[in-house]
Amino acid sequence: MTVELLSGDWGRFAEKLRQNGYALLLAANPKLVVTDKGTADPNIIAATLFCRSLTHFKAIPILLKEGLIVEARTIVRNCFENAFWLAA
């Protein structure tokens, strides 16, 4: 059932969403300047979490195709956690 979900509309939607995320990152062309806050700077944290979510999003279909359901769910949960941190 998992592979069926990936091969249908959900798989295409997920890939399009990931590509749009990369396009958004390229269009933003972030200029990350090191400040006295270092890695605690909100811009650094946001960029890091966004990039991390994009790479996690690429890993999810790979894990599902291999039948690693628990690992894929863990990565999905991490993407939600990243979204909460970004919203904060």
CSV table of C-alpha atoms in Angstrom, one decimal:
chain,number,residue,atom,x,y,z
A,1,MET,CA,0.0,0.0,0.0
A,2,THR,CA,2.8,2.4,0.8
A,3,VAL,CA,4.4,2.0,-2.7
A,4,GLU,CA,1.0,2.5,-4.3
A,5,LEU,CA,0.6,5.8,-2.5
A,6,LEU,CA,4.1,7.0,-3.7
A,7,SER,CA,3.4,6.1,-7.3
A,8,GLY,CA,0.1,7.9,-7.4
A,9,ASP,CA,-1.0,11.5,-7.0
A,10,TRP,CA,0.7,11.7,-3.5
A,11,GLY,CA,4.1,10.9,-5.0
A,12,ARG,CA,3.8,13.5,-7.7
A,13,PHE,CA,2.6,16.1,-5.2
A,14,ALA,CA,5.4,15.3,-2.7
A,15,GLU,CA,8.0,15.6,-5.4
A,16,LYS,CA,6.5,18.9,-6.7
A,17,LEU,CA,6.4,20.3,-3.2
A,18,ARG,CA,10.1,19.4,-2.6
A,19,GLN,CA,11.1,21.0,-5.9
A,20,ASN,CA,9.2,24.1,-5.0
A,21,GLY,CA,11.0,24.2,-1.7
A,22,TYR,CA,14.3,24.2,-3.4
A,23,ALA,CA,13.1,26.9,-5.8
A,24,LEU,CA,12.0,29.0,-2.9
A,25,LEU,CA,15.4,28.6,-1.3
A,26,LEU,CA,17.2,29.6,-4.5
A,27,ALA,CA,14.9,32.6,-5.1
A,28,ALA,CA,15.4,33.8,-1.5
A,29,ASN,CA,19.1,33.8,-2.1
A,30,PRO,CA,19.7,34.1,1.7
A,31,LYS,CA,22.7,36.1,2.8
A,32,LEU,CA,23.7,34.5,6.1
A,33,VAL,CA,25.9,36.9,7.9
A,34,VAL,CA,27.7,35.8,11.1
A,35,THR,CA,26.7,38.1,13.9
A,36,ASP,CA,27.5,38.2,17.6
A,37,LYS,CA,24.7,35.8,18.1
A,38,GLY,CA,26.5,33.1,16.1
A,39,THR,CA,24.4,30.0,15.4
A,40,ALA,CA,21.6,31.4,17.7
A,41,ASP,CA,20.7,34.0,15.1
A,42,PRO,CA,17.1,33.4,14.0
A,43,ASN,CA,18.1,33.6,10.3
A,44,ILE,CA,20.7,30.9,10.7
A,45,ILE,CA,18.3,28.7,12.6
A,46,ALA,CA,15.5,29.2,10.0
A,47,ALA,CA,17.7,28.4,7.0
A,48,THR,CA,19.2,25.3,8.7
A,49,LEU,CA,15.7,24.0,9.6
A,50,PHE,CA,14.4,24.6,6.1
A,51,CYS,CA,17.3,22.9,4.5
A,52,ARG,CA,17.1,20.0,6.9
A,53,SER,CA,13.4,19.6,6.2
A,54,LEU,CA,14.0,19.5,2.4
A,55,THR,CA,16.6,16.8,2.7
A,56,HIS,CA,14.3,14.8,5.1
A,57,PHE,CA,11.5,15.2,2.6
A,58,LYS,CA,13.7,13.6,-0.1
A,59,ALA,CA,14.5,10.6,2.3
A,60,ILE,CA,10.9,9.7,3.1
A,61,PRO,CA,10.0,8.1,-0.3
A,62,ILE,CA,13.3,6.2,-0.3
A,63,LEU,CA,12.6,4.8,3.1
A,64,LEU,CA,9.0,3.9,2.2
A,65,LYS,CA,10.1,2.1,-0.9
A,66,GLU,CA,12.4,0.0,1.2
A,67,GLY,CA,9.6,-0.9,3.6
A,68,LEU,CA,11.2,1.1,6.5
A,69,ILE,CA,7.9,2.5,7.8
A,70,VAL,CA,8.9,3.3,11.3
A,71,GLU,CA,12.0,5.2,10.1
A,72,ALA,CA,9.9,7.1,7.5
A,73,ARG,CA,7.4,8.1,10.2
A,74,THR,CA,10.2,9.3,12.4
A,75,ILE,CA,11.5,11.6,9.6
A,76,VAL,CA,8.0,12.9,9.0
A,77,ARG,CA,7.6,13.7,12.7
A,78,ASN,CA,10.9,15.5,12.5
A,79,CYS,CA,9.6,17.6,9.6
A,80,PHE,CA,6.6,18.6,11.6
A,81,GLU,CA,8.8,19.6,14.5
A,82,ASN,CA,10.9,21.7,12.2
A,83,ALA,CA,7.8,23.4,11.0
A,84,PHE,CA,6.8,24.3,14.5
A,85,TRP,CA,10.3,25.7,15.2
A,86,LEU,CA,10.1,27.7,12.0
A,87,ALA,CA,6.7,29.1,13.0
A,88,ALA,CA,8.0,30.1,16.4
